[in-house]
Amino acid sequence: MRLSQRHPTCRTVTRSANRHGMAIIVTLILTAALGALALSSVYLASNTKIAGGLSDRASNLQYAADAALQMGKSYINADPDAMPASGFREITFNNGDLKDAYGNNIPGVKVRTWAGPTGATSGQFGAFGSVITEATDRTGGRVVRRLELAQENFARFAYWSNRENRGTGPIWFGGGDVIFGPMWSNDTIRIQSKGPLPFSAQFRDVVGTAKIIYQADQADWWKGFSENSIPIQLPAPGSLGSLAGYATTGRLNFNAPSSGDETNVRMRIEFVSVDIDGDGSDRDPQDGFIRVYELNGGEPEAWVRGDKAIVGGVDTRRTLCGEWLRVSGTDRFFPVSAHEGPKSGSIRNWLIGTGGFTVAGLDSLNFQSNAGDTLSSGEIEDILTRSGARPGNRSQCMLGGASELNVGAVLPYGGTATTFSAADGKGTWKLYPGVVDPRVSALRPTEAAYLFPLHRSVNSGARGVIHVNGTVGFSGMLVGRVTLRTTGTAVILDDVRYGTNPATTGQCIDVLGILSEKDVVVADNMLNNQTDIFIGAPNTYRTMDDSKDLTLHGIVMALDRSFRVQNYDQGQQSGNPCNGSQRGRGCLALLGGLIQEARGAVGTFNGSGGGTGFVKQYTYDRCANLRPPPYFPTTGRFLDNRYMEIDPVNFNIGTLMSRLAPLP
């Protein structure tokens, strides 16, 4: 019976042996797992090292390509001939080796660099080029990059000068002067001492000079400045010869009858607009036009310039100046000459019959009862001094050729399109030699043949250039994008405004480049200056324009000398304040930029709060930098425009540049 029973000790030994076997198996599994992990770590470390090496190689190649792009750009800016006129060329330096930040060659890396013109090359929308670089290493790695460059346009500057003087000595920047946009001078920039004043000259954008800044610590520099830089040269007049051809295609090339200074103006251009699509706005691009008026031979320049003068014993105020009167609810202009002479009787009868005027009322307004009567000097002065005698009554002077001056116009008389006259006895408006758009004919039947369209949709040959061979005056409201180039003096006769003001609307629509091979001058006439309305004592001065200040929208460029004001140091020193400061002529409100060979003067300061000429009120137009005037000159320096990565697979420089080459 005992032999049949199982011994408890044997059972225990059996369970213990099983446990030891399981432990051995687990240990083997763990050992294998740890070995696998160790092997994985070896592989991971190896892959990490390989990936790190690849990353370093890629970084080296990218660094090399980017560095070569900047070296290529610097090479082009240092050598004007480095960028070919067509095709492309290879730029070589250091046998294709590049150095790192420590001056050591980057081992195993080589670069090649090419440059050539890309995009439009005519200059209408700017000038562009590209630098292409290829970086390679010994393992076959390859990186290709492209940097598109845009030539720096002079229109980007708020202020630019070659010389900071006007012949009598240097001009200084002082308290109250504020330059809002980029500024450059090839001359020394001089800053007045602040002294006890709490403010100083302010420069709110980058400033550069080819020389030094004297007393730089006396000004506020918002974005810093650079000195002793490479000079920027003004373009030679010969380099602008293509503009005449561009203007000719648009029938906008004119020969002025004079080529002297601002006193010799015998032709003027007037910017006008016509709502040709009938949408209720005359500010659309296709609505822009000009009219061109030319003085007859033998007639005095005072007529077209709007000057006060005695010519042949006749006072120009008699025909250039007058008053606005409200007739049957409409303001109409009556020049002094309308009050006398053969036409005055008809006008007088019409005013009595339809205008609501009485005989006594007309007598008080100096309308002569006898058609042969002439006005005395006192009566002329009385007309020009009246203001507010009747609703809408105000005095004003005009430029020769203005529609408002046509005494012989068909009644009802006064200042509308129906009073346009192609010839007024002293000058004529030029005929447009192209096909007149029927929409213009329908809207302006008597004037349409004398309107020159500025937009391609109305004038297929227009390329945004008006060219004048000689001296020309201009004024009006510009709708469009235009460069006005003259080989003589460009004379500002009255306000020049954009149809869409970028300063108030934020829209970059209209732009005007004023490009003169001589000077750009604000005329001293009855519209831009207070006028002595009395021939003799007592002297009484009045502003005889529709606004007391001068507004000028445009980028001004004077290649021979300066932007300046005629007789800036003469005339009244008060009577027309600007921002609380007394002046003789008020504010000169420039919206745009100013580029000139030598800095010109616009006024004086007498130390007592007044002065002759204008107070500068300059505002930078950033739109001119974004969309410069057509074909406006460039400085020759290239700036970064766009940066691109190029797929290195199948890269071929010849194929790429042929695709990027500008159209003929």
XYZ file of C-alpha atoms in Angstrom:
664
model
C 0.000 0.000 0.000
C 2.886 2.434 0.661
C 4.434 1.691 -2.677
C 1.372 2.961 -4.435
C 1.459 6.385 -2.769
C 3.375 9.415 -4.352
C 6.029 10.973 -2.235
C 5.350 14.607 -1.525
C 8.983 15.528 -1.776
C 9.207 14.290 -5.362
C 6.313 16.467 -6.367
C 8.089 19.508 -4.965
C 11.293 18.748 -6.848
C 9.406 18.457 -10.103
C 7.747 21.914 -9.753
C 11.108 23.511 -8.876
C 12.726 22.115 -12.000
C 9.946 23.543 -14.174
C 10.446 26.955 -12.699
C 14.167 26.913 -13.462
C 13.462 25.975 -17.071
C 11.094 28.895 -17.534
C 13.658 31.273 -16.056
C 16.246 30.111 -18.547
C 13.850 30.678 -21.444
C 12.909 34.154 -20.242
C 16.572 34.998 -19.806
C 17.311 33.891 -23.361
C 14.455 35.960 -24.705
C 15.582 39.024 -22.812
C 19.138 38.545 -23.983
C 17.979 38.312 -27.573
C 15.814 41.381 -27.142
C 18.612 43.361 -25.616
C 20.896 42.270 -28.411
C 18.341 43.413 -30.959
C 18.001 46.714 -29.206
C 21.729 47.142 -29.123
C 21.925 46.287 -32.813
C 19.098 48.768 -33.542
C 20.969 51.426 -31.646
C 23.989 50.784 -33.809
C 21.883 51.117 -36.951
C 20.076 54.234 -35.667
C 23.328 55.907 -34.730
C 24.674 55.098 -38.140
C 21.566 56.475 -39.889
C 21.654 59.587 -37.725
C 25.242 60.143 -38.670
C 24.445 59.640 -42.332
C 21.398 61.961 -42.125
C 23.460 64.553 -40.304
C 26.085 64.340 -42.994
C 23.471 64.772 -45.716
C 21.987 67.741 -43.872
C 25.386 69.347 -43.510
C 26.079 68.841 -47.211
C 22.686 70.319 -48.154
C 23.266 73.273 -45.840
C 26.701 73.850 -47.316
C 25.326 73.754 -50.846
C 22.447 76.094 -50.028
C 24.778 78.472 -48.226
C 27.140 78.419 -51.193
C 24.349 79.101 -53.716
C 22.881 81.968 -51.672
C 26.294 83.510 -51.061
C 27.105 83.320 -54.765
C 23.815 85.082 -55.593
C 24.756 88.042 -53.409
C 28.302 88.099 -54.774
C 26.890 88.127 -58.286
C 24.547 91.007 -57.439
C 27.426 92.991 -55.899
C 29.545 92.322 -58.981
C 26.778 93.658 -61.241
C 26.241 96.773 -59.120
C 29.980 97.479 -59.105
C 30.378 97.028 -62.857
C 27.581 98.482 -65.036
C 28.700 96.307 -67.963
C 28.462 93.071 -66.002
C 24.780 92.668 -66.871
C 24.625 92.079 -70.652
C 22.055 93.877 -72.776
C 20.777 90.525 -74.059
C 21.431 86.847 -73.546
C 23.470 85.913 -70.490
C 27.067 85.716 -69.306
C 28.951 83.749 -66.700
C 30.468 85.629 -63.781
C 33.522 83.897 -62.368
C 35.324 84.573 -59.118
C 37.847 82.607 -57.003
C 37.788 79.700 -59.476
C 34.363 78.763 -58.145
C 35.523 78.434 -54.545
C 33.652 80.058 -51.666
C 34.860 80.921 -48.197
C 33.015 80.447 -44.944
C 32.581 83.016 -42.185
C 36.117 82.309 -40.963
C 37.679 82.907 -44.364
C 38.314 79.245 -45.095
C 37.408 77.543 -48.355
C 34.325 75.365 -48.095
C 35.839 71.977 -48.919
C 34.508 70.081 -51.882
C 31.977 72.755 -52.946
C 32.083 74.614 -56.268
C 29.747 77.337 -57.614
C 28.957 78.759 -61.031
C 27.115 82.048 -61.507
C 25.344 83.542 -64.534
C 23.510 86.849 -65.131
C 21.232 88.182 -67.831
C 18.185 90.408 -68.465
C 14.791 88.843 -67.778
C 11.288 90.237 -68.010
C 10.442 93.479 -69.801
C 13.485 95.470 -70.906
C 11.813 98.501 -72.488
C 11.675 100.249 -69.132
C 7.973 100.989 -69.275
C 7.386 98.927 -66.153
C 10.946 98.945 -64.834
C 14.123 97.059 -65.736
C 14.740 93.505 -64.520
C 17.485 90.902 -64.574
C 18.365 87.604 -62.918
C 21.377 86.010 -61.253
C 21.461 82.195 -61.391
C 23.836 80.094 -59.268
C 24.608 76.392 -59.223
C 26.420 74.841 -56.262
C 27.823 71.262 -56.473
C 29.929 68.989 -54.283
C 32.137 65.927 -54.816
C 29.325 63.477 -54.076
C 27.117 64.787 -56.884
C 24.942 66.993 -54.690
C 23.453 69.975 -56.531
C 21.525 73.140 -55.587
C 20.291 75.803 -58.038
C 18.942 79.200 -57.005
C 17.651 82.262 -58.881
C 17.556 85.861 -57.641
C 15.432 88.187 -59.772
C 16.664 91.769 -59.587
C 14.907 95.046 -60.313
C 16.826 98.160 -61.211
C 16.352 100.847 -58.597
C 14.094 103.576 -59.981
C 14.736 107.225 -59.196
C 11.012 107.438 -58.410
C 11.619 105.563 -55.144
C 13.341 108.594 -53.612
C 11.485 111.220 -51.655
C 14.546 113.449 -52.062
C 17.676 113.113 -54.205
C 20.386 115.641 -55.050
C 23.761 115.670 -56.709
C 24.814 118.944 -55.042
C 23.477 120.461 -51.835
C 23.856 124.074 -52.935
C 22.404 126.515 -55.416
C 25.548 128.427 -56.347
C 25.536 130.846 -53.420
C 26.465 128.316 -50.760
C 25.281 125.103 -49.132
C 21.712 124.531 -48.015
C 20.987 123.101 -44.574
C 18.301 120.873 -43.093
C 16.878 122.285 -39.893
C 14.056 122.156 -37.381
C 10.725 121.567 -39.075
C 12.200 119.735 -42.090
C 10.809 116.212 -42.354
C 11.761 113.722 -45.101
C 9.322 110.798 -45.086
C 10.801 108.555 -47.770
C 14.241 107.319 -48.900
C 16.816 110.094 -49.363
C 20.147 110.271 -51.167
C 22.785 112.903 -51.951
C 26.131 112.744 -53.677
C 27.119 115.762 -51.600
C 27.643 116.513 -47.912
C 24.348 116.684 -46.024
C 24.412 119.545 -43.523
C 22.258 119.632 -40.394
C 21.617 122.869 -38.493
C 22.214 122.916 -34.760
C 19.038 122.417 -32.765
C 19.982 125.057 -30.232
C 17.152 125.706 -27.780
C 14.514 124.327 -30.169
C 12.662 121.230 -28.937
C 12.602 119.709 -32.435
C 15.152 118.888 -35.100
C 15.295 117.777 -38.712
C 13.707 114.346 -39.079
C 14.572 111.652 -41.599
C 12.025 108.871 -41.403
C 13.494 106.456 -43.922
C 16.921 105.312 -45.058
C 19.408 108.085 -45.888
C 22.608 107.708 -47.884
C 25.349 110.019 -49.100
C 28.503 109.660 -51.154
C 30.215 112.050 -48.718
C 29.432 112.710 -45.059
C 26.667 114.067 -42.847
C 27.782 117.191 -41.000
C 26.422 117.437 -37.436
C 24.516 114.185 -37.772
C 23.841 114.210 -34.037
C 21.597 117.246 -34.524
C 18.932 115.286 -36.441
C 16.602 112.353 -35.801
C 17.371 109.284 -37.955
C 14.511 106.801 -37.859
C 16.186 104.137 -40.031
C 19.815 105.180 -39.890
C 22.162 106.533 -42.541
C 25.221 105.571 -44.557
C 28.197 107.717 -45.564
C 31.016 107.518 -48.122
C 28.958 105.304 -50.411
C 29.499 104.873 -54.141
C 27.954 107.910 -55.944
C 24.787 107.498 -57.981
C 24.965 109.264 -61.333
C 22.108 111.140 -62.962
C 21.223 109.809 -66.408
C 22.740 111.606 -69.368
C 20.140 113.332 -71.597
C 21.303 111.176 -74.488
C 20.142 108.054 -72.650
C 16.561 109.338 -72.756
C 16.354 109.610 -76.539
C 14.015 106.635 -76.865
C 11.253 108.542 -75.048
C 10.607 110.713 -78.097
C 9.916 107.595 -80.155
C 7.557 106.168 -77.546
C 5.647 109.457 -77.521
C 5.471 109.540 -81.318
C 3.655 106.201 -81.478
C 0.930 107.714 -79.332
C 0.830 111.019 -81.258
C 2.060 112.752 -78.113
C 5.326 114.238 -79.400
C 5.279 118.038 -79.730
C 7.648 120.788 -80.872
C 7.348 123.871 -78.700
C 8.017 127.264 -80.325
C 10.521 128.234 -77.590
C 13.309 126.568 -75.628
C 14.384 129.172 -73.074
C 13.736 129.484 -69.365
C 10.437 129.842 -67.510
C 9.800 133.314 -68.956
C 9.694 131.939 -72.528
C 6.683 129.633 -72.292
C 4.722 129.672 -75.545
C 3.093 126.256 -75.276
C 1.108 124.744 -72.450
C -0.382 121.319 -71.764
C -3.580 120.924 -69.795
C -4.573 117.588 -68.263
C -8.325 116.989 -68.549
C -10.721 114.081 -68.082
C -13.873 112.907 -69.861
C -16.290 110.265 -68.555
C -16.296 108.386 -71.858
C -17.980 105.229 -70.535
C -20.796 107.143 -68.837
C -20.402 105.446 -65.467
C -20.635 108.704 -63.543
C -16.891 108.933 -62.877
C -14.257 110.728 -64.950
C -11.406 109.169 -62.920
C -11.182 105.807 -64.714
C -7.917 105.099 -66.582
C -9.503 105.514 -70.014
C -10.877 108.947 -69.052
C -7.499 110.744 -69.212
C -6.691 113.278 -71.970
C -4.578 116.361 -72.622
C -5.104 119.539 -74.598
C -2.159 121.451 -76.097
C -2.294 125.230 -76.534
C 0.250 127.180 -78.567
C 0.671 130.951 -78.590
C 0.532 132.743 -81.936
C 3.708 134.342 -83.215
C 4.152 137.882 -81.938
C 1.777 137.448 -78.992
C 3.339 138.017 -75.534
C 4.138 135.063 -73.244
C 2.206 136.810 -70.467
C -1.041 135.573 -72.030
C -0.262 131.856 -71.921
C 1.628 132.131 -68.593
C -1.153 133.982 -66.767
C 1.071 136.964 -65.929
C 0.028 140.424 -64.872
C 1.581 142.753 -67.428
C 0.971 145.828 -69.554
C 1.436 144.774 -73.163
C 0.974 147.371 -75.873
C -0.738 149.604 -73.369
C -3.300 146.904 -72.481
C -3.545 145.358 -69.007
C -3.555 141.537 -69.218
C -5.977 141.458 -66.298
C -8.622 142.739 -68.704
C -8.662 139.431 -70.598
C -7.155 136.897 -68.150
C -9.083 137.784 -64.992
C -12.711 138.183 -64.058
C -15.409 137.119 -61.633
C -17.802 134.256 -61.048
C -21.494 135.207 -60.803
C -24.453 132.992 -60.076
C -26.875 133.178 -62.964
C -30.173 131.292 -62.655
C -28.639 129.018 -60.031
C -25.432 128.292 -62.021
C -22.007 129.816 -61.367
C -20.647 131.365 -64.576
C -17.380 133.156 -65.231
C -17.234 136.648 -66.742
C -13.804 138.030 -67.641
C -13.279 141.738 -67.236
C -13.516 142.112 -71.018
C -17.081 140.748 -70.908
C -18.106 143.899 -69.039
C -17.168 146.145 -71.945
C -16.757 146.226 -75.705
C -18.931 144.905 -78.519
C -20.190 141.805 -76.734
C -21.111 143.453 -73.474
C -24.445 144.721 -74.777
C -25.593 141.217 -75.713
C -24.442 139.786 -72.403
C -26.153 142.612 -70.543
C -29.443 141.992 -72.326
C -29.216 138.259 -71.684
C -28.542 138.786 -67.976
C -31.572 141.053 -67.694
C -33.798 138.737 -69.705
C -32.899 135.334 -68.278
C -30.448 135.791 -65.453
C -32.607 137.618 -62.940
C -30.432 140.757 -62.953
C -31.741 144.319 -62.984
C -30.268 147.306 -64.761
C -29.242 148.792 -61.430
C -27.701 145.491 -60.394
C -25.675 145.272 -63.588
C -24.566 148.876 -63.217
C -23.287 148.057 -59.741
C -21.340 145.170 -61.264
C -19.803 147.503 -63.862
C -21.513 145.961 -66.906
C -21.419 148.855 -69.359
C -24.728 150.034 -70.803
C -23.081 151.138 -74.004
C -21.321 148.475 -76.035
C -18.581 150.940 -76.880
C -17.773 151.802 -73.278
C -14.497 150.682 -71.732
C -13.737 150.148 -68.098
C -11.562 152.491 -66.146
C -8.671 151.216 -64.051
C -10.747 151.729 -60.921
C -13.626 149.710 -62.352
C -11.286 146.835 -63.242
C -9.888 146.869 -59.744
C -13.406 146.941 -58.329
C -14.335 143.789 -60.270
C -11.247 141.973 -59.016
C -11.817 142.931 -55.378
C -15.490 142.005 -55.135
C -16.312 138.889 -53.181
C -19.684 137.840 -51.852
C -21.648 140.739 -53.334
C -23.928 138.099 -54.805
C -24.102 134.342 -54.086
C -21.183 132.596 -55.768
C -19.363 135.856 -56.491
C -15.575 135.514 -56.441
C -12.637 136.771 -58.475
C -10.175 134.586 -60.387
C -7.497 134.724 -63.077
C -7.000 132.098 -65.796
C -4.321 130.864 -68.166
C -4.495 131.928 -71.788
C -6.696 129.645 -73.857
C -9.077 128.777 -71.007
C -12.659 128.254 -72.154
C -13.916 130.662 -69.499
C -12.185 133.569 -71.257
C -14.065 133.304 -74.550
C -16.184 136.442 -74.706
C -17.396 135.503 -78.165
C -18.967 132.234 -77.023
C -22.575 131.462 -77.821
C -24.968 132.484 -75.055
C -25.887 131.452 -72.440
C -22.430 132.655 -71.601
C -19.839 131.348 -69.230
C -17.387 128.614 -68.398
C -18.860 125.388 -69.782
C -17.789 122.963 -72.482
C -19.976 124.843 -74.956
C -17.647 127.842 -74.686
C -14.612 125.961 -76.032
C -12.944 127.753 -78.893
C -10.147 126.217 -80.951
C -8.675 129.680 -81.574
C -9.074 132.813 -79.487
C -7.065 135.323 -81.512
C -3.939 134.894 -79.372
C -3.330 131.177 -79.677
C -4.780 127.871 -80.856
C -5.428 124.410 -79.461
C -3.741 121.655 -81.456
C -5.771 119.114 -83.398
C -5.461 115.465 -82.423
C -4.148 113.703 -85.571
C -5.651 110.315 -84.698
C -9.149 108.889 -84.963
C -11.489 110.565 -82.480
C -13.409 108.120 -80.317
C -17.166 108.533 -81.035
C -17.898 108.509 -77.296
C -15.758 111.617 -76.887
C -17.466 113.273 -79.848
C -20.859 112.618 -78.292
C -19.847 114.110 -74.951
C -17.644 117.003 -76.144
C -18.707 117.717 -79.743
C -16.851 121.027 -80.125
C -13.753 119.941 -78.201
C -13.311 116.245 -79.107
C -11.001 116.857 -82.065
C -8.552 118.670 -79.771
C -8.339 116.047 -77.009
C -5.324 113.701 -77.059
C -6.141 110.365 -75.322
C -3.597 108.975 -72.858
C -4.923 105.422 -72.488
C -4.316 102.584 -74.933
C -7.983 101.644 -75.055
C -8.677 105.012 -76.704
C -5.262 105.615 -78.291
C -3.726 102.282 -79.337
C -0.248 103.773 -79.775
C -0.068 105.414 -76.346
C 2.837 104.169 -74.219
C 2.570 106.565 -71.297
C 5.013 109.193 -72.600
C 4.456 112.843 -73.549
C 7.511 114.402 -75.173
C 8.098 118.111 -75.807
C 11.043 119.417 -77.762
C 11.461 122.779 -76.048
C 9.991 124.623 -73.070
C 6.440 123.880 -71.963
C 4.040 124.849 -69.171
C 1.463 122.478 -67.739
C -1.414 122.185 -65.258
C -4.687 120.369 -64.672
C -5.973 117.052 -63.326
C -4.148 113.943 -64.562
C -5.999 110.677 -64.995
C -3.510 108.039 -66.078
C 0.127 106.991 -65.831
C 2.401 109.393 -67.694
C 5.995 110.571 -67.966
C 6.230 114.128 -69.321
C 9.700 114.722 -70.740
C 10.892 118.046 -72.085
C 14.234 119.059 -73.580
C 13.695 122.585 -72.277
C 12.328 123.957 -69.015
C 9.215 122.418 -67.485
C 7.057 125.182 -66.005
C 4.277 124.586 -63.483
C 1.620 127.185 -64.323
C -1.087 126.093 -61.884
C -2.134 123.123 -59.735
C -1.297 119.634 -61.021
C -3.439 116.981 -59.343
C -4.141 113.275 -59.685
C -7.683 112.210 -60.370
C -7.250 109.629 -57.575
C -5.149 110.954 -54.720
C -3.089 108.091 -53.218
C -2.610 110.014 -49.965
C -6.346 110.068 -49.243
C -7.547 106.903 -51.001
C -4.575 104.555 -50.601
C -4.998 103.563 -54.256
C -2.044 103.539 -56.680
C -3.816 104.510 -59.905
C -2.409 107.766 -61.319
C 1.232 108.801 -61.503
C 3.155 111.605 -63.234
C 6.875 111.752 -63.894
C 8.106 115.275 -64.715
C 11.447 114.905 -66.488
C 13.266 118.052 -67.642
C 16.685 118.313 -69.246
C 16.870 121.797 -67.740
C 14.909 123.082 -64.716
C 11.463 122.418 -63.304
C 10.102 125.804 -62.206
C 6.976 127.050 -60.463
C 5.907 130.150 -62.400
C 5.507 133.499 -60.651
C 2.137 134.402 -62.150
C -1.289 135.553 -61.043
C -2.355 131.990 -60.195
C 0.647 131.003 -58.058
C 1.274 134.291 -56.286
C -0.687 137.105 -54.713
C -1.504 139.694 -57.343
C -1.362 143.437 -56.972
C -4.798 144.223 -58.323
C -4.148 147.988 -58.324
C -2.012 149.564 -61.005
C -0.917 152.288 -58.618
C -1.090 153.061 -54.905
C -2.600 151.925 -52.636
C -1.232 148.433 -53.284
C -3.703 145.659 -52.564
C -2.664 142.024 -52.957
C -5.072 139.138 -53.410
C -4.911 135.457 -54.285
C -6.564 135.207 -57.687
C -6.648 131.411 -58.082
C -9.335 128.891 -57.174
C -7.124 127.798 -54.255
C -4.693 129.758 -52.116
C -1.885 127.154 -52.242
C -0.072 125.304 -55.009
C -0.682 121.552 -55.275
C 1.773 119.446 -57.248
C 1.330 115.695 -57.622
C 4.278 114.058 -59.367
C 7.877 112.908 -59.275
C 10.021 115.862 -60.292
C 13.390 115.315 -61.975
C 15.578 118.250 -63.087
C 18.694 116.971 -64.857
C 20.511 120.227 -65.557
C 19.875 122.115 -62.351
C 16.959 122.388 -59.965
C 13.362 122.319 -58.958
C 12.799 125.923 -57.934
C 10.313 128.783 -57.653
C 10.575 131.749 -59.978
C 11.406 134.936 -58.033
C 11.283 132.970 -54.788
C 12.909 135.852 -52.862
C 10.592 138.586 -54.151
C 7.073 139.746 -53.404
C 4.946 139.714 -50.303
C 6.151 138.153 -47.041
C 2.718 137.618 -45.496
C -0.949 137.463 -46.379
C -1.102 133.804 -47.422
C -0.252 131.625 -44.390
C 0.725 127.950 -44.474
C 0.177 125.862 -41.323
C 0.286 128.952 -39.152
C 3.432 130.362 -40.780
C 3.013 133.589 -42.736
C 4.183 133.517 -46.344
C 3.641 135.437 -49.506
C 2.492 132.448 -51.565
C 1.255 129.908 -49.027
C 1.995 126.164 -49.114
C 3.746 124.262 -51.849
C 2.083 120.877 -51.378
C 4.189 118.310 -53.247
C 3.001 114.709 -53.257
C 5.699 112.582 -54.844
C 9.466 112.836 -55.033
C 12.143 115.386 -55.849
C 15.296 114.560 -57.843
C 17.580 117.399 -58.884
C 21.158 118.058 -59.896
C 21.466 120.939 -57.438
C 19.119 121.843 -54.664
C 16.867 124.794 -55.558
C 15.037 127.343 -53.443
C 11.286 127.781 -53.035
C 11.141 130.632 -50.491
C 12.828 132.643 -47.763
C 12.358 133.070 -44.024
C 12.698 136.537 -42.502
C 13.162 135.439 -38.892
C 9.894 137.069 -37.783
C 7.527 134.289 -38.786
C 7.108 135.340 -42.410
C 8.914 135.156 -45.709
C 8.692 135.273 -49.465
C 7.748 132.355 -51.683
C 6.292 129.111 -50.379
C 6.462 126.939 -47.293
C 7.465 123.371 -48.229
C 4.788 120.813 -47.498
C 6.220 117.674 -49.091
C 4.609 114.234 -48.817
C 6.208 111.015 -50.036
C 4.192 108.964 -52.530
C 5.005 105.300 -51.854
C 2.953 104.357 -54.909
C 5.684 105.827 -57.118
C 8.105 103.228 -55.764
C 5.654 100.376 -56.324
C 4.488 101.566 -59.764
C 6.909 104.180 -61.118
C 6.037 106.411 -64.078
C 6.509 104.736 -67.472
C 10.142 104.607 -68.637
C 11.265 106.764 -65.705
C 15.084 106.627 -65.333
C 16.792 104.128 -63.054
C 19.926 104.531 -60.974
C 21.680 101.507 -62.471
C 21.780 99.740 -59.102
C 19.965 96.428 -58.772
C 17.789 95.541 -55.774
C 16.346 92.170 -54.740
C 12.939 91.529 -56.252
C 12.184 87.767 -55.985
C 14.079 84.693 -54.753
C 13.378 81.259 -56.220
C 14.561 77.664 -55.831
C 15.071 75.773 -59.090
C 14.811 71.995 -59.484
C 18.391 70.864 -60.172
C 17.256 67.813 -62.164
C 17.971 68.451 -65.856
C 19.037 72.025 -65.090
C 20.631 73.728 -68.078
C 21.508 77.412 -67.962
C 21.007 77.974 -71.687
C 17.545 76.441 -71.672
C 16.492 78.348 -68.545
C 17.705 81.740 -69.774
C 16.055 81.250 -73.156
C 12.745 80.765 -71.342
C 13.308 83.813 -69.151
C 14.528 86.033 -71.981
C 12.342 89.120 -72.454
C 10.101 89.351 -75.474
C 11.378 91.636 -78.248
